[in-house]
mmCIF file of C-alpha atoms in Angstrom:
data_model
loop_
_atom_site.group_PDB
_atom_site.id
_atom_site.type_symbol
_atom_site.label_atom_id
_atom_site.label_comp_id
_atom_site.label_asym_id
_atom_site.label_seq_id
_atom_site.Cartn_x
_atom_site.Cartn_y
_atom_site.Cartn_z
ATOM 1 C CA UNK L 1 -102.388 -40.049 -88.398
ATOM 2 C CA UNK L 2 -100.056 -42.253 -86.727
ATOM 3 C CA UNK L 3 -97.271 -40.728 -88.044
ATOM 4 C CA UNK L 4 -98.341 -37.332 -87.338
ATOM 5 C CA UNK L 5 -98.542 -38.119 -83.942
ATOM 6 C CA UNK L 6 -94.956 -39.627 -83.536
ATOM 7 C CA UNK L 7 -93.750 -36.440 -85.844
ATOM 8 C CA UNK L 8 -95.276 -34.526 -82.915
ATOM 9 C CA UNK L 9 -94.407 -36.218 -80.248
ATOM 10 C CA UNK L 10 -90.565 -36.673 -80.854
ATOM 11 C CA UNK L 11 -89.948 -33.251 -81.522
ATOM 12 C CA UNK L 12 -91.213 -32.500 -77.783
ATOM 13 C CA UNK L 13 -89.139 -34.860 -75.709
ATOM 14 C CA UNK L 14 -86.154 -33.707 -77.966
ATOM 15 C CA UNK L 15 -86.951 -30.366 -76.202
ATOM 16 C CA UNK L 16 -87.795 -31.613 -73.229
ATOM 17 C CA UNK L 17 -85.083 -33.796 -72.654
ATOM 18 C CA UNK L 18 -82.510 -30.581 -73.861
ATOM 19 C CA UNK L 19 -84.047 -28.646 -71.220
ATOM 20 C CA UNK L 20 -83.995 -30.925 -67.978
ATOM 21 C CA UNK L 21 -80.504 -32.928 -69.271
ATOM 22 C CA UNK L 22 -78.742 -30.757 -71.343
ATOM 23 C CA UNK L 23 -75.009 -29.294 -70.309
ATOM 24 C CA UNK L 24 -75.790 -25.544 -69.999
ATOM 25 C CA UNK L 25 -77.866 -25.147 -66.653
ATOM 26 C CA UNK L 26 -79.301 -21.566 -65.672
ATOM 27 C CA UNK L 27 -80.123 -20.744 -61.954
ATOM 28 C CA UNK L 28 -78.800 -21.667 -58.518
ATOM 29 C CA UNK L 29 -79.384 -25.331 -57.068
ATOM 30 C CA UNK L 30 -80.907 -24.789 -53.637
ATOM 31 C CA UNK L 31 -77.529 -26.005 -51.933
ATOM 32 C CA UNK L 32 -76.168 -23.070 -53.357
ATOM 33 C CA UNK L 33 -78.737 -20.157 -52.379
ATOM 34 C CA UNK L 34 -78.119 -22.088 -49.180
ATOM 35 C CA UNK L 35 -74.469 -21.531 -49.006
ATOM 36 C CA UNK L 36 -74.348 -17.859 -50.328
ATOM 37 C CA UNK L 37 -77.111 -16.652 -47.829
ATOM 38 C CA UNK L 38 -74.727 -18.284 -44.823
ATOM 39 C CA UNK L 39 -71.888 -16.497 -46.135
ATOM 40 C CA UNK L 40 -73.493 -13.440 -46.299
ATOM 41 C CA UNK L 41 -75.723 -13.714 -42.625
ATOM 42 C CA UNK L 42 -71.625 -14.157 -40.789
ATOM 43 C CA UNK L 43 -70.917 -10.951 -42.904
ATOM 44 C CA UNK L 44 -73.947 -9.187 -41.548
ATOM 45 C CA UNK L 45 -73.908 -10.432 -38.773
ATOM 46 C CA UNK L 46 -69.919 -9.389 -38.063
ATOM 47 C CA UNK L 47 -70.534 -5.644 -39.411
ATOM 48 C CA UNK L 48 -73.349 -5.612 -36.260
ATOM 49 C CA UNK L 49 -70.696 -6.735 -33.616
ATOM 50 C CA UNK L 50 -68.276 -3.816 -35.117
ATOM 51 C CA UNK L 51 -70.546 -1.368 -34.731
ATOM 52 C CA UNK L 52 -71.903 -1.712 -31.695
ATOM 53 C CA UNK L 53 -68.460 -2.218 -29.967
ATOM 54 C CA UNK L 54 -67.750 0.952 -31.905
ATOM 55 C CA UNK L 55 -70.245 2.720 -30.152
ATOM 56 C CA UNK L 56 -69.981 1.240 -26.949
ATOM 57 C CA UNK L 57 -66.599 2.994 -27.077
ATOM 58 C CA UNK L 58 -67.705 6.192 -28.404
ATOM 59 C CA UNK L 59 -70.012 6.201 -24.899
ATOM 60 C CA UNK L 60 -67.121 5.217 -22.968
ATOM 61 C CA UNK L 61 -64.968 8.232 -24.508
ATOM 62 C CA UNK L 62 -67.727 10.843 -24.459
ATOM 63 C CA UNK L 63 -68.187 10.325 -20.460
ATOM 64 C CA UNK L 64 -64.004 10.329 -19.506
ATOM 65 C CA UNK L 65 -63.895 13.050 -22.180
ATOM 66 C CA UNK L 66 -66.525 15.171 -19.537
ATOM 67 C CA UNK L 67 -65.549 14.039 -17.074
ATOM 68 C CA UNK L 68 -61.816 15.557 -17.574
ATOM 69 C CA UNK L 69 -63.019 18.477 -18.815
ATOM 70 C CA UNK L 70 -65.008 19.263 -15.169
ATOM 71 C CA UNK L 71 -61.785 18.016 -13.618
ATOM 72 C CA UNK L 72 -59.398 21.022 -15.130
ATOM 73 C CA UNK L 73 -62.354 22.999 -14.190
ATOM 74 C CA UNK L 74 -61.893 22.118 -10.283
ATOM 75 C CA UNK L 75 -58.648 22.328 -10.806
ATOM 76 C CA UNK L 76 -58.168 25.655 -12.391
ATOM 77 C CA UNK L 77 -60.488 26.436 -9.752
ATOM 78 C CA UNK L 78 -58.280 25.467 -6.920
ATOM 79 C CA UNK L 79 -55.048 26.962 -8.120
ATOM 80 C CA UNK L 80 -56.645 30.469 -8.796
ATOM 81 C CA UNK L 81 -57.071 30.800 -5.292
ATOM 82 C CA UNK L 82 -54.660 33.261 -3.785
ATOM 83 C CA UNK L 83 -53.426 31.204 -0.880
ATOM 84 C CA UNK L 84 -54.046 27.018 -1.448
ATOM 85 C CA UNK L 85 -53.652 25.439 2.382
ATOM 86 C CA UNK L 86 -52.829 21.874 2.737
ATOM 87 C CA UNK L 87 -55.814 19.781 3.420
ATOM 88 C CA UNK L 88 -58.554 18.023 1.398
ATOM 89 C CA UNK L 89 -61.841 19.164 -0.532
ATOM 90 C CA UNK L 90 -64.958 17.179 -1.625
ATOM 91 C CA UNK L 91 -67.371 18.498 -3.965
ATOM 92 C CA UNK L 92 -70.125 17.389 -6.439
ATOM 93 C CA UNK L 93 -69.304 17.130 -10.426
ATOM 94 C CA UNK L 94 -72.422 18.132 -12.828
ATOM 95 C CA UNK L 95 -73.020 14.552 -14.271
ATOM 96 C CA UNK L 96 -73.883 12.951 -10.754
ATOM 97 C CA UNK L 97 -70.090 12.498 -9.946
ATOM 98 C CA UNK L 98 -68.132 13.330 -7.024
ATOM 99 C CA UNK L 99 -64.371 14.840 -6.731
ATOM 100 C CA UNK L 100 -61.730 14.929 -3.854
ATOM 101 C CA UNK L 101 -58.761 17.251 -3.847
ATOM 102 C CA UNK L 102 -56.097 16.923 -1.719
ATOM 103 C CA UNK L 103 -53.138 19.228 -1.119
ATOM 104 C CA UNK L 104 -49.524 18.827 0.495
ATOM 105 C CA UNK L 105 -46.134 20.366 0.300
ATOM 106 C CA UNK L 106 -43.762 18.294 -1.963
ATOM 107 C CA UNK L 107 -40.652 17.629 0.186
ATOM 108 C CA UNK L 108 -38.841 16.020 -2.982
ATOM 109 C CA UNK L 109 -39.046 19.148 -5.199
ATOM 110 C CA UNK L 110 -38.244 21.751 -3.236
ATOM 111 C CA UNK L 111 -34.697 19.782 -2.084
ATOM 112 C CA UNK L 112 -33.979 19.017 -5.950
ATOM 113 C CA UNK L 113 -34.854 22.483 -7.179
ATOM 114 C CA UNK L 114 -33.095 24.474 -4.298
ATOM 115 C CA UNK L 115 -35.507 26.964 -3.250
ATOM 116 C CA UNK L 116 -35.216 29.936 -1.552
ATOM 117 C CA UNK L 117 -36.671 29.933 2.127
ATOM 118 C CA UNK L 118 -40.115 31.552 1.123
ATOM 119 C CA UNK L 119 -41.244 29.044 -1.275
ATOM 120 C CA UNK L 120 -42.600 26.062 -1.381
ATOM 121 C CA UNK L 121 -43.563 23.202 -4.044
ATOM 122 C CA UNK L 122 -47.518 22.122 -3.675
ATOM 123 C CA UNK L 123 -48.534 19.465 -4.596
ATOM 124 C CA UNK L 124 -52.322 18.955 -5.347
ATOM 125 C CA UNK L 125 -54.426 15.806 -6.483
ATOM 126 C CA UNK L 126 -57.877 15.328 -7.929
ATOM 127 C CA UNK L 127 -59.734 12.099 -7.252
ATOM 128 C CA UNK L 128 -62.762 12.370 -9.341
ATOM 129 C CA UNK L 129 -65.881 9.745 -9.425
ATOM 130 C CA UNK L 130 -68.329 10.132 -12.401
ATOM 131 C CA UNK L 131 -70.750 6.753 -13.578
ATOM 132 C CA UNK L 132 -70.164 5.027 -16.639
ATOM 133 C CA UNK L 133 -73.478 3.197 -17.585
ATOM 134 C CA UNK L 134 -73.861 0.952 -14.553
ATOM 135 C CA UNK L 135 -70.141 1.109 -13.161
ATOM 136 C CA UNK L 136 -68.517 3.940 -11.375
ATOM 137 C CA UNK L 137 -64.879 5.040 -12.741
ATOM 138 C CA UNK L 138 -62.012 6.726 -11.196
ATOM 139 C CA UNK L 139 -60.007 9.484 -12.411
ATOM 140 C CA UNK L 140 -57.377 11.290 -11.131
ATOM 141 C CA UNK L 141 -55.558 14.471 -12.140
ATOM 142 C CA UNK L 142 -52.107 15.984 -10.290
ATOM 143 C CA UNK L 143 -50.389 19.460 -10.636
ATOM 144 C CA UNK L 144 -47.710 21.070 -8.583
ATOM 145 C CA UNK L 145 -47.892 24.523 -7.680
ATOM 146 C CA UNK L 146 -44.962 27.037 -6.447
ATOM 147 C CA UNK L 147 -46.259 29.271 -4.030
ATOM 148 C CA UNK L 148 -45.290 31.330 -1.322
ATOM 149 C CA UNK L 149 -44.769 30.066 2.140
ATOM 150 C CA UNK L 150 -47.013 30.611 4.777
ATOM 151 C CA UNK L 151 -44.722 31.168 7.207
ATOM 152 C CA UNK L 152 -41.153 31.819 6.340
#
């Protein structure tokens, strides 16, 4: 019976030993996991930054994109008037903004382009307002416009 039991017994640690010592290891060592799930939390991590600065930007766009768009339409509302006197204009944009216009005869182009005596170079400006989030931005949008003197 003796022997039966060393028979028995020797075959066991043979296996056990193969399986805790033995040169071909399956499965991570904790260091590892540990390692891997760093590399992986930067990468995360890093894709999160990129896109919420990538949105951040798309807001930023979206609101000068509007806000130019409600600028050509002053604009194109101030040069289809028939007669456009020198002076300034406020007004109130849709998306709780404010605009200025001013208006004033360009000296500089009508000397350079040698008009006759009944026209005149204009010269109008757009000074718009419009909030950004928490921040209020400027835009501003010029034209010239050749009309007819006043009088010539």
């Amino acid at each position: 019976r003796s022997t039966d039991r060393q028979s028995r017994s020797r075959p066991r640690r043979a296996v056990v030993n193969q399986r805790y010592c033995g040169k071909s290891q399956e499965g991570f060592t904790l260091l590892e996991v540990l390692v891997a799930m760093t590399i992986v939390g930067l990468g995360v991590v890093t894709l999160l930054q990129i896109f919420s600065l990538g949105l951040r930007l798309q807001t930023r766009s979206t609101v000068r994109t509007e806000a130019i768009v409600q600028g050509a339409r002053v604009m194109d509302e101030l040069l289809a008037r028939k007669r456009l006197g020198e002076g300034s204009e406020r007004g109130k944009l849709a998306n709780d903004g404010h605009w200025t216009s001013q208006v004033q005869a360009s000296r500089d182009a009508s000397t350079s382009l040698s008009l006759s005596g009944n026209w005149e170079i204009k010269e109008v400006a757009l000074e718009m307002f419009v909030r950004d989030g928490a921040q209020e931005r400027r835009m501003e949008l010029k034209t010239l416009r050749l009309s007819k003197k006043a009088n010539p």
